[in-house]
Coordinates of C-alpha atoms and ligand atoms in Angstrom, one line a residue:
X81 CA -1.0 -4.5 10.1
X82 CA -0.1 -2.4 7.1
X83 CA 0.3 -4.5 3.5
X84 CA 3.5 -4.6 1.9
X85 CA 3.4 -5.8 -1.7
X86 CA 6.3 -5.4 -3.2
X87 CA 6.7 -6.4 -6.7
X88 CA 9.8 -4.7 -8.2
X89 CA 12.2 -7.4 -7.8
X90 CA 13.9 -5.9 -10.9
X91 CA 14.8 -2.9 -9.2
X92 CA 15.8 -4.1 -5.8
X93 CA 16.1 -7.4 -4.1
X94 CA 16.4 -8.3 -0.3
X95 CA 19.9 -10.5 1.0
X96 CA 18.6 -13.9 1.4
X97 CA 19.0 -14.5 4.9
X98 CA 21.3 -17.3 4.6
X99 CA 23.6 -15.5 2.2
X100 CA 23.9 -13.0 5.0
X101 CA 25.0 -15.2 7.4
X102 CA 27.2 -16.5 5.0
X103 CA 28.9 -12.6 5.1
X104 CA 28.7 -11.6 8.5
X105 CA 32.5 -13.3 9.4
X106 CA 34.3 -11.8 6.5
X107 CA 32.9 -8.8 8.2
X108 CA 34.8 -8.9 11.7
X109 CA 36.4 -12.4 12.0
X110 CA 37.4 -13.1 8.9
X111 CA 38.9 -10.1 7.4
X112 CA 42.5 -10.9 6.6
X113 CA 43.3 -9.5 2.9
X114 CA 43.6 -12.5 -0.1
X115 CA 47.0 -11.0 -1.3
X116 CA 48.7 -11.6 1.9
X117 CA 51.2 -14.5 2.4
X118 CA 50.0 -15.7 6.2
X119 CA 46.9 -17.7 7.3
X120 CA 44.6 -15.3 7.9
X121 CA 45.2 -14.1 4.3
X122 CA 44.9 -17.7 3.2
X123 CA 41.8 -18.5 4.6
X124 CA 40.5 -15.9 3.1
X125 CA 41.9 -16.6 -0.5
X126 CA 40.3 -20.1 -0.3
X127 CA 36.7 -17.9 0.5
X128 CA 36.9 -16.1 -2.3
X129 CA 37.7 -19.0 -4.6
X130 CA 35.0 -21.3 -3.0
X131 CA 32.9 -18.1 -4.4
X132 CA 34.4 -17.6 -7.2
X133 CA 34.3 -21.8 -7.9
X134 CA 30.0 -21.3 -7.3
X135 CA 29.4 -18.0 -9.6
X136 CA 31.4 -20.3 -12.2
X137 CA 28.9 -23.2 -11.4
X138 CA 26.0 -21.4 -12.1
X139 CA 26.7 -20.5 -15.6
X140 CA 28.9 -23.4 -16.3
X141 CA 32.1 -21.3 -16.7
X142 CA 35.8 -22.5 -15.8
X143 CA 36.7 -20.7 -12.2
X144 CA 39.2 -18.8 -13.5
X145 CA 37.5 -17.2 -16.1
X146 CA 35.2 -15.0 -13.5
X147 CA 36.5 -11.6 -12.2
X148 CA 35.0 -9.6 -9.4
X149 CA 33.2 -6.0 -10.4
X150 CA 30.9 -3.6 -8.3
X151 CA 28.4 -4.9 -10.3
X152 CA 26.3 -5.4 -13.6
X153 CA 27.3 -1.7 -14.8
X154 CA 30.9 -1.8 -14.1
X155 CA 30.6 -5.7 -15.9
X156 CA 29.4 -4.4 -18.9
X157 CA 31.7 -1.3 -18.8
X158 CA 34.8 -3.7 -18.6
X159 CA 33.4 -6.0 -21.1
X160 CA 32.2 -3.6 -23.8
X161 CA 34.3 -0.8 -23.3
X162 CA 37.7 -3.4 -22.7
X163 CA 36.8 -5.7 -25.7
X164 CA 36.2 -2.9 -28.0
X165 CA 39.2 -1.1 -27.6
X166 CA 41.5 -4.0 -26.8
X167 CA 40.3 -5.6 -30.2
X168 CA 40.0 -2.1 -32.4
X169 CA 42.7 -3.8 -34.7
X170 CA 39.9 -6.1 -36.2
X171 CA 37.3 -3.4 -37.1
X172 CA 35.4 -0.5 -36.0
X173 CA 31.6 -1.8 -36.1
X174 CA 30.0 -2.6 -32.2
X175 CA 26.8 -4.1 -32.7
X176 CA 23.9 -3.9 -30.0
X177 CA 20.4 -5.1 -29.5
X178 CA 17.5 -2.1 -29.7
X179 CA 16.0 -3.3 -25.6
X180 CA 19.6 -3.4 -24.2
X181 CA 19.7 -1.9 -20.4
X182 CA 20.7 2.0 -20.4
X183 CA 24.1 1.2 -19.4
X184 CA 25.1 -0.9 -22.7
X185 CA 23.8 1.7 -24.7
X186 CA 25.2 4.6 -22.7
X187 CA 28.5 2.6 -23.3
X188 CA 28.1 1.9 -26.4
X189 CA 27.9 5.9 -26.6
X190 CA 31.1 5.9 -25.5
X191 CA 32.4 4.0 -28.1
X192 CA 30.5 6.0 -30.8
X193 CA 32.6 9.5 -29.5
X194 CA 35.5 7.0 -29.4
X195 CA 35.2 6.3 -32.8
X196 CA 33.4 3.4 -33.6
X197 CA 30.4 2.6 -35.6
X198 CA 27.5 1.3 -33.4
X199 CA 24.5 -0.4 -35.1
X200 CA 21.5 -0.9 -33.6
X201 CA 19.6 -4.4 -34.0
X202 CA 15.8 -4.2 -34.2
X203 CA 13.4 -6.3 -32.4
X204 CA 9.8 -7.3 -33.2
X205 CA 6.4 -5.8 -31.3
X206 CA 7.3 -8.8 -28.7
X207 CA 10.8 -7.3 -28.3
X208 CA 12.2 -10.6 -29.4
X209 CA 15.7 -9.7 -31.4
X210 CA 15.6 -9.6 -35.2
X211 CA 18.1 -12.2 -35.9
X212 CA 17.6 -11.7 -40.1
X213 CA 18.6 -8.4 -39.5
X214 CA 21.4 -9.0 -37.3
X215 CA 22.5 -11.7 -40.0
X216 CA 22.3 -8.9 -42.9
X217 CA 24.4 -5.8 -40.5
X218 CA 27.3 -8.1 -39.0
X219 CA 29.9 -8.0 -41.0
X220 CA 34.1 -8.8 -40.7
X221 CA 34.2 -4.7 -39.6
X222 CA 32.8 -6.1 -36.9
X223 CA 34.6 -6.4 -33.6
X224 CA 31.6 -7.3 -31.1
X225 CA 28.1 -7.6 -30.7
X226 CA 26.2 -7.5 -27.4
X227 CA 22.5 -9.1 -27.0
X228 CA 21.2 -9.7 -23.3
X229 CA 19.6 -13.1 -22.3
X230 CA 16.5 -11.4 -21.1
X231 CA 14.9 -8.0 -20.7
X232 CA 14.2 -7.3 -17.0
X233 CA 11.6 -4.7 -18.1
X234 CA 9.6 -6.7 -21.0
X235 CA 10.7 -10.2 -20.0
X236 CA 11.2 -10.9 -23.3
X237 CA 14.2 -14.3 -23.6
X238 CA 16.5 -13.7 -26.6
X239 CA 17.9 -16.0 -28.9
X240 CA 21.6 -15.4 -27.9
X241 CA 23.0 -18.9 -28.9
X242 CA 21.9 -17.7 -32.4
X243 CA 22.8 -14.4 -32.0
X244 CA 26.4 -15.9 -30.6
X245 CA 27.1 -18.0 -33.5
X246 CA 26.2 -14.9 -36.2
X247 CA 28.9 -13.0 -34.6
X248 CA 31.4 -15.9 -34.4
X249 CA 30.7 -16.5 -38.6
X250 CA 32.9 -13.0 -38.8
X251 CA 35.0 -13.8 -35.9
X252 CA 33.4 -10.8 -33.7
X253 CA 33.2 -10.9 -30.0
X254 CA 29.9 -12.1 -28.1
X255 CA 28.6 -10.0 -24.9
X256 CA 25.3 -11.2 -22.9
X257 CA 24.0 -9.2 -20.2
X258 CA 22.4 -11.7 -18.4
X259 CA 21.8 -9.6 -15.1
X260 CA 17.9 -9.9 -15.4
X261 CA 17.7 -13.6 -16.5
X262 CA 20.7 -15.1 -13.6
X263 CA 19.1 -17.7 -11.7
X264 CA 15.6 -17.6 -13.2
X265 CA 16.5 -19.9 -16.3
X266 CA 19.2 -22.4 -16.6
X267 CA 22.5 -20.5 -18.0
X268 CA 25.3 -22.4 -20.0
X269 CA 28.2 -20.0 -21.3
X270 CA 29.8 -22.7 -23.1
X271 CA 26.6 -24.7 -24.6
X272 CA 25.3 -20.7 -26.0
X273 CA 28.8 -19.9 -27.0
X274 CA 29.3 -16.5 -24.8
X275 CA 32.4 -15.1 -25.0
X276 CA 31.5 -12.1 -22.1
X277 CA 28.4 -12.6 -19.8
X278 CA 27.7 -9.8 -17.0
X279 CA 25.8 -10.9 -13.8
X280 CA 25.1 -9.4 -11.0
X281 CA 24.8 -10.2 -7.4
X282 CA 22.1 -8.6 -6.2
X283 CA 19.4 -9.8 -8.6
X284 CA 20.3 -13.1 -7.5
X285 CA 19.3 -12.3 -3.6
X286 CA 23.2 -11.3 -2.9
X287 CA 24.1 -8.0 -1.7
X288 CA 24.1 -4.9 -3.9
X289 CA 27.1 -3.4 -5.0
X290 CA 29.2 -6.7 -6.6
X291 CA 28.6 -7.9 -9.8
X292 CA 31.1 -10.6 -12.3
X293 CA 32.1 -10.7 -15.7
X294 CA 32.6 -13.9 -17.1
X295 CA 35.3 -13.4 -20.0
X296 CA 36.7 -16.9 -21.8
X297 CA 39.8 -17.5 -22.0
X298 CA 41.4 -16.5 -24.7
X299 CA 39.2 -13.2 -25.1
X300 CA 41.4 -10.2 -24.5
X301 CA 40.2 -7.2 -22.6
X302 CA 41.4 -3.9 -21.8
X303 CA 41.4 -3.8 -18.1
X304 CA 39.7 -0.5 -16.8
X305 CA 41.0 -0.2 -13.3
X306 CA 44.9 -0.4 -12.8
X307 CA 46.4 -0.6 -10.2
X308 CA 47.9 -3.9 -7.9
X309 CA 46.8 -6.2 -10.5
X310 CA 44.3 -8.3 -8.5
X311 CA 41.9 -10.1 -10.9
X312 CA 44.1 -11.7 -12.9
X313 CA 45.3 -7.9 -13.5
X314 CA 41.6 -7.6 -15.4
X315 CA 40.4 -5.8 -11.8
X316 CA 42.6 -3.9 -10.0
X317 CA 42.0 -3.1 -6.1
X318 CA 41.3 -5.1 -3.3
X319 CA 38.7 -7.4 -3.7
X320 CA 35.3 -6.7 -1.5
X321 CA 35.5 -10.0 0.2
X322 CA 32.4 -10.5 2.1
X323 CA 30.4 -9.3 -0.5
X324 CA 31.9 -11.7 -2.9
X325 CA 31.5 -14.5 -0.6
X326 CA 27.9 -13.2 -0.1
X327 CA 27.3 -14.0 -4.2
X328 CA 29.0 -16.8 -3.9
X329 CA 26.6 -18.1 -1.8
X330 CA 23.8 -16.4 -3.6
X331 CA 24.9 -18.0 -6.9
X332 CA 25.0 -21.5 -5.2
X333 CA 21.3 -21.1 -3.5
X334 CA 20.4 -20.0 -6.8
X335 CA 21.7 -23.2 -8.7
X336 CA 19.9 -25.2 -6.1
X337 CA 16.8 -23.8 -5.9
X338 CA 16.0 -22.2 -9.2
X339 CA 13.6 -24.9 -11.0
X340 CA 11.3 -24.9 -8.0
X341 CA 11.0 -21.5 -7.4
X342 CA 11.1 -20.4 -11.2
X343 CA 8.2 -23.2 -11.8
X344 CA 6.3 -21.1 -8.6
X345 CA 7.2 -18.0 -10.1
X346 CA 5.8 -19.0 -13.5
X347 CA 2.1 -19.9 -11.8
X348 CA 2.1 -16.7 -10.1
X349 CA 2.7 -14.5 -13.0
X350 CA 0.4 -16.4 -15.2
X351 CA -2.5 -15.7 -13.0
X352 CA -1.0 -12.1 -12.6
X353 CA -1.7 -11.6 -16.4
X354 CA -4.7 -13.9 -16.6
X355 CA -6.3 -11.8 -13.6
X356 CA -5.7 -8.2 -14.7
X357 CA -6.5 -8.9 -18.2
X358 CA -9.7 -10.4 -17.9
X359 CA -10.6 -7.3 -14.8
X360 CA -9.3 -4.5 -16.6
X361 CA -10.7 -3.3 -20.8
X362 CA -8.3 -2.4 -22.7
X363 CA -5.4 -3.8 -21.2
X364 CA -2.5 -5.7 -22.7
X365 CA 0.3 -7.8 -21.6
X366 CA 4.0 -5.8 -23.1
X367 CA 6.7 -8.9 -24.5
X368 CA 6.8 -12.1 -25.4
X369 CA 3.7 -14.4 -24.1
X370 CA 5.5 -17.4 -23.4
X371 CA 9.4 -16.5 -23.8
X372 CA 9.5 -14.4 -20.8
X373 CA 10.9 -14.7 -17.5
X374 CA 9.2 -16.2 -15.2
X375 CA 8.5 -13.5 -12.7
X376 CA 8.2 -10.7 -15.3
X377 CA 4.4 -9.4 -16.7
X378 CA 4.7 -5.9 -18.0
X379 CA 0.7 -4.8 -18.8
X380 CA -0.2 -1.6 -20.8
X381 CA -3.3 0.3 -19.7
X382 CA -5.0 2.7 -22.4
X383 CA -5.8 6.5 -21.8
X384 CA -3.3 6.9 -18.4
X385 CA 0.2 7.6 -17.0
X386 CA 2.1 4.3 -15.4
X387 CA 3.5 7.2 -13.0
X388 CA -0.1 8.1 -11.5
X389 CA -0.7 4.4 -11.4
X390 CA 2.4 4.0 -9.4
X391 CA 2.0 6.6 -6.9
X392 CA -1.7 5.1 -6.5
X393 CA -0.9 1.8 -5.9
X394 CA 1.8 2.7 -3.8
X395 CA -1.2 3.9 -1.2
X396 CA -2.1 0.9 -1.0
X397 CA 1.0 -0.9 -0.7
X398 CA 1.8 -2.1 -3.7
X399 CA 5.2 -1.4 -5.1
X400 CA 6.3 -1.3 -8.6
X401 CA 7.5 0.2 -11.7
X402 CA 6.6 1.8 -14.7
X403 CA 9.9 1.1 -16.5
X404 CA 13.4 0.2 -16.2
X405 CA 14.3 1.3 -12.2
X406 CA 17.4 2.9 -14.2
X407 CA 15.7 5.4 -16.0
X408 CA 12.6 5.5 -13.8
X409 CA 13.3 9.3 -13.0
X410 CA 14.0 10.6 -16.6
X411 CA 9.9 10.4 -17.1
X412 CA 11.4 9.8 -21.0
X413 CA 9.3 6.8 -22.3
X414 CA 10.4 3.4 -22.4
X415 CA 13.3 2.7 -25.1
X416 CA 12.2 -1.0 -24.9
X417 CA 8.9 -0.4 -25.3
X418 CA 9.2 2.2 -28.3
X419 CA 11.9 -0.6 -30.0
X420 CA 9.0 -2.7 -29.9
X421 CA 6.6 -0.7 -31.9
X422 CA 4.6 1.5 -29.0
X423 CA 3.5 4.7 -29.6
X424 CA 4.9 7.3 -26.6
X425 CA 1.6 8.0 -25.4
X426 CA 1.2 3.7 -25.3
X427 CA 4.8 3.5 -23.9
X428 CA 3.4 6.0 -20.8
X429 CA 0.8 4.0 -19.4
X430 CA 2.5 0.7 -18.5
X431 CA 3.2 -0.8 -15.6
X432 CA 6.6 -3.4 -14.8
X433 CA 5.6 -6.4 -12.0
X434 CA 8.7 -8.2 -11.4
X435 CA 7.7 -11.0 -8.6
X436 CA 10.0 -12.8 -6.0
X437 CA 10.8 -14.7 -3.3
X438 CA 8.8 -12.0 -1.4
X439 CA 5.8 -12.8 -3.5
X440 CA 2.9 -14.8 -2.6
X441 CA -0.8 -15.9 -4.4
X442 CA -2.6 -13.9 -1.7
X443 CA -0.5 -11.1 -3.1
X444 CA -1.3 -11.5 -6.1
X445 CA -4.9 -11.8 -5.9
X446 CA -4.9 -8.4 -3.9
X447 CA -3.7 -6.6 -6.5
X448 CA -6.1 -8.3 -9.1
X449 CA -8.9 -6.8 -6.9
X450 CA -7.2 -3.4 -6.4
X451 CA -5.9 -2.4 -9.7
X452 CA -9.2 -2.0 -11.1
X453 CA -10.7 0.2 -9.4
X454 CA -7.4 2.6 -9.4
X455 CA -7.1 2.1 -13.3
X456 CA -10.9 3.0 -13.3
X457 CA -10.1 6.1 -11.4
X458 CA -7.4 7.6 -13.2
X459 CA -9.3 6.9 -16.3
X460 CA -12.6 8.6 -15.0
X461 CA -10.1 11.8 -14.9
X462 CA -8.0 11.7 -18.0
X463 CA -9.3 13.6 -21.1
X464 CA -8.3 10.9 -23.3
X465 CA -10.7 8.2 -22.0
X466 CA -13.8 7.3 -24.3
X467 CA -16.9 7.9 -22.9
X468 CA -17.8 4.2 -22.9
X469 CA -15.0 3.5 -20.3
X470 CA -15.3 6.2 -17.9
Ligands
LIG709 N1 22.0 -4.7 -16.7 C1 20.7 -5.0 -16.5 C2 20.0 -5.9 -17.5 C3 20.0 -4.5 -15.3 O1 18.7 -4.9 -15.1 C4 20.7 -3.7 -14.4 C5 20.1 -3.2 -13.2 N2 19.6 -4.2 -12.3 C6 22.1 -3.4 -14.7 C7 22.7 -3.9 -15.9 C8 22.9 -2.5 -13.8 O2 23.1 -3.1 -12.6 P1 23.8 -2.3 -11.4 O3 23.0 -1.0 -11.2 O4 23.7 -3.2 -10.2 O5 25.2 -2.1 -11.8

């Protein structure tokens, strides 16, 4: 039997079996249209509220204040992009974090030809957010800022509740992307004080292609899509039931079972790092040491290309990443790993594991005895390799 070890949860996720099933009648039984006034329509209203009722759960948010996207792009899209120009009255100054996920800062871009000022927010050689610094460049010019809960790359945890409060002092807007950190730690909107968090389905074992913005009342946004005014009028079109219901269901598995499998995925990560660290010289574990997500270890190998590792690995059935799976094909080194302090050449040779519910010990002792010898390899042929290590 071939071996599959796939360890890039943060690019790609499988539907948890019972969140399919969950799906499969909104599919062909159930596929009356929420808007309509007659039972089939009604039935299928109450389906999307139950779901809408569990996403709310899971981050301790009011119902109401969750509307439907395609996912964590178009989430952030509507909540940077909408807040920002809905709120341009208050100043011109967005604020963002230096790891945020390429779409934030490609938005953020946006804004910038759009007129505003967008500051960048330095992190330390962890990637852990400079919060003295953010104190010193927020000002009352400032309409938003925007700090994820955790980066899916680094693993690093941010202090957002601290970060939340700094922007409240001059009454600007909060955003978390908390796409990467959704049902691995415990999320509490109101407890951090997050005015827009983005989530997305499919890191949370739903199906790919839905996503939610949580936006608190009160907090106005330009909607992005117009059109028959579903979503409260925030998200116009109609609403992709099944796969709505699908993270519905996701979102409430996740509630349920995220200590256990967090505390699981903690053990198997630790020996992960512990394993290749002690095998491998001249190897080093990439974020935060403890504040990390628990199924995140990002290791840096001297002298060779995380692409070369990859495509090794991958011949011997082990799948990862080298980066962010969003930028994985620009071969531009890591802007997460730069923010923290890496030189490129460092920033090159680093591999992303990002374990799951796919993930088991056995796995990851196979790849404790494989890596190795495929580090030793590649080094043996790179120019840059000292002569003791070759
Ligand atoms: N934000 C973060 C932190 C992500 O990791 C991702 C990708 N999983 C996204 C946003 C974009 O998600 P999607 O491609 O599903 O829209």
């Amino acid at each position: 039997m071939s071996i599959r070890v796939y360890m890039d949860h943060g690019a790609g996720r499988s539907v948890d079996p019972r969140v399919l099933e969950a799906m499969k009648p909104y599919y062909t039984e159930r596929f009356g249209n929420p808007a309509s006034f007659h039972s089939e329509g009604f039935k299928t209203l109450e389906a999307l509220n139950a779901a809408r009722g569990s996403v709310a759960q899971l981050i301790n948010a009011d119902p109401s204040d969750i509307v439907f996207t395609s996912g964590a792009t178009e989430a952030n899209n509507l909540a940077l992009l909408g807040a920002a120009l809905r709120n341009r009255k208050k100043g011109s100054k967005v604020m963002r974090s230096a790891v945020e996920h390429i779409s934030v800062i490609n938005i953020c871009k946006e804004l910038f030809r759009d007129g505003f000022e967008v500051v960048e927010c330095p992190v330390d050689e962890t990637g852990v957010l400079d919060l003295a610094e953010l104190e010193r460049l927020v000002d009352d010019d400032t309409v938003l800022v925007t700090v994820m809960v955790a980066n899916g790359e680094i693993g690093t945890l941010q202090p957002v509740r601290d970060a939340a409060e700094l922007a409240h002092g001059h009454s600007a807007l909060f955003h978390t992307d908390a796409t990467a950190a959704a049902g691995q730690v415990p999320l509490d909107v109101k407890e951090l004080g997050i005015d827009l968090m983005t989530l997305s389905s499919n890191d949370i074992y739903g199906p790919k292609g839905v996503g939610a913005l949580y936006i608190r009342k009160g907090v106005r946004v330009k909607p992005h899509m117009i059109g028959g005014g579903q979503e409260n009028g925030i998200r116009s079109g109609s609403e992709n039931v099944p796969g709505i219901v699908g993270m519905g269901e996701a979102a409430r598995l996740a509630r349920q079972e995220m200590e256990a499998e967090s505390k699981r995925l903690t053990a198997l990560r630790d020996r992960l790092i512990e394993g290749v660290l002690a095998a491998i010289p001249e190897s080093y574990l990439n974020g935060h040491p403890t504040e990390r997500l628990p199924n995140n270890a990002n290791i840096r190998f001297s002298y060779i290309e995380g692409e070369a590792l990859i495509l090794s690995l991958d011949d011997l059935g082990i799948q990862l990443s080298s980066g962010s799976a969003c930028a994985a094909k620009t071969l531009e080194p890591s802007h997460t790993l730069l923010a923290c302090g890496l030189k490129h050449e460092e920033a090159h040779g680093s591999l992303v594991f990002t374990l799951g519910k796919n993930n088991n010990l056995d796995q990851v002792e196979y790849v404790i005895r494989e890596l190795p010898g495929v580090v030793e390899r590649l080094r043996a042929m790179s120019p840059l390799t000292p002569e003791e290590l070759r």
